[in-house]
């Protein structure tokens, strides 16, 4: 059933995010019938566009002209929305520089955006605990928590949504998901590109703020949280929060790629980290004693996000007297290809009892037809439906910042060659991330 009678107001509609991600996602949602023809999109900004020139700027297909408009400035914005239709909800997407979120929310409220309004806020949500708390406090003066949708686009990736299904809809994995059976969890998020044109933002941020505080701690919470009592957002957030509460960071090392300081807008003495590796513990009955490792970085030669769950080895008996059998592993392939691999021991045919590791692969590309919807389609669709499951709560953002606080702006990063995963500074038996990179590649 289509979603109807919604107005979608994009603040900062002249910007990059609106053009590259939001408008294409909305076009796809109109075209596949997820949102009905009585929904309207109103772009807003200080830039001087007419309805026509805005449609041209965003490359709108002609058949959607009656659904997309532009309004310059804040004055009269609420009346303009009202003039476009009788909407039962108004979704406001803040595609603005982060410093503008609080004041813009306040201005929107004063302009008339109050009841039946949902505010979507992009990352970064603050730059540390204090700024996140101040922003939350500012927003809460005008909007309730149920009206605020904080984006973490990793939660909307199909393979990430599947983590809870894999864990809680399969009775074979549920009983072994604990530190008695699992040796370690390794989360890898690698990027081929460097900072490109985003140097001004990134240099003030660094990879720990940019990736670890939000996307990767969210992945970690989904992988390790207890089963929620229901699938409502509150129950899921409650369990994720418990993980964040029990999390302690044991070790953290930072590095910077060679040539970073020569990138556009980067100061030549910048100490911002472009790569980080961390070791964490989760001090709960289920997880105590099992390390979680995170590695993430830019300009490391491949775009690859995966999660490796390594199980403890079988006892040194029967087939494993010399202790050489490999660990069983479950690998969640998040991107570029999505799927799951299970690595297990198998007898080599014809041998007496020689054993090797073989893989069972599930790949979205071969198991399902059709394209997987892009993350922003899912996020916009859920916000219109009023489903906050894939959005992050105020408490989660603040707690994540609190946990990561001692590791922000550490300074003096080591330098690594561009295009390579840097040498690890921790004593970890890292699983080669490329070992499984071709599991779902066709
Ligand atoms: P831009 O810097 O392109 O800004 C978007 C628009 O905001 C501008 O076009 C401008 O429009 C308006 N704007 C700029 N400064 C102010 C201000 N001080 N007050 C009010 N409006 C202002 O940002 P992006 O589109 O790249 O990103 C938007 C948000 O999304 C940011 O928070 C960013 O961190 C986040 N984000 C972006 C991603 C991307 O791929 N671009 C990815 C993930 C997150 P005008 O001059 O017309 O008012
Ligand atoms: C964004 C970060 O949140 O996530 C970027 O700001 C990063 O620096 C991006 O490149 C990675 O997202 P994805 O979906 O391409 O893995």
PDB file of C-alpha atoms and ligand atoms in Angstrom, residues 123 153-154 157 191 198 201-202 210-211 215 298 303 305 335, ligand 2:
ATOM      1  CA  UNK A 123      25.100  12.835  10.732  1.00  0.00           C
ATOM      2  CA  UNK A 153      22.638   5.135   7.007  1.00  0.00           C
ATOM      3  CA  UNK A 154      24.485   1.887   7.879  1.00  0.00           C
ATOM      4  CA  UNK A 157      21.811  -1.282   4.485  1.00  0.00           C
ATOM      5  CA  UNK A 191      37.573   2.552   1.752  1.00  0.00           C
ATOM      6  CA  UNK A 198      35.560  16.529   1.801  1.00  0.00           C
ATOM      7  CA  UNK A 201      34.919  18.431   7.003  1.00  0.00           C
ATOM      8  CA  UNK A 202      37.097  15.374   7.470  1.00  0.00           C
ATOM      9  CA  UNK A 210      33.366   9.825  11.077  1.00  0.00           C
ATOM     10  CA  UNK A 211      32.943   6.024  11.191  1.00  0.00           C
ATOM     11  CA  UNK A 215      28.247   3.354  11.992  1.00  0.00           C
ATOM     12  CA  UNK A 298      40.379   5.646   4.054  1.00  0.00           C
ATOM     13  CA  UNK A 303      36.033  -0.703  -0.633  1.00  0.00           C
ATOM     14  CA  UNK A 305      32.902  -3.789   4.777  1.00  0.00           C
ATOM     15  CA  UNK A 335      29.434  -4.323   0.885  1.00  0.00           C
TER      16      UNK A 335
HETATM   17  C1  LIG B   2      29.819   8.518   5.861  1.00  0.00           C
HETATM   18  C2  LIG B   2      31.180   9.099   6.165  1.00  0.00           C
HETATM   19  O1  LIG B   2      28.994   8.596   6.978  1.00  0.00           O
HETATM   20  O2  LIG B   2      29.994   7.149   5.505  1.00  0.00           O
HETATM   21  C3  LIG B   2      32.085   8.957   4.959  1.00  0.00           C
HETATM   22  O3  LIG B   2      31.015  10.470   6.484  1.00  0.00           O
HETATM   23  C4  LIG B   2      32.186   7.532   4.525  1.00  0.00           C
HETATM   24  O4  LIG B   2      33.378   9.458   5.246  1.00  0.00           O
HETATM   25  C5  LIG B   2      30.782   6.960   4.335  1.00  0.00           C
HETATM   26  O5  LIG B   2      32.870   7.497   3.284  1.00  0.00           O
HETATM   27  C6  LIG B   2      30.831   5.476   4.072  1.00  0.00           C
HETATM   28  O6  LIG B   2      29.548   5.065   3.737  1.00  0.00           O
HETATM   29  P1  LIG B   2      29.343   3.815   2.771  1.00  0.00           P
HETATM   30  O7  LIG B   2      27.883   3.596   2.774  1.00  0.00           O
HETATM   31  O8  LIG B   2      29.904   4.235   1.442  1.00  0.00           O
HETATM   32  O9  LIG B   2      30.134   2.711   3.374  1.00  0.00           O
END
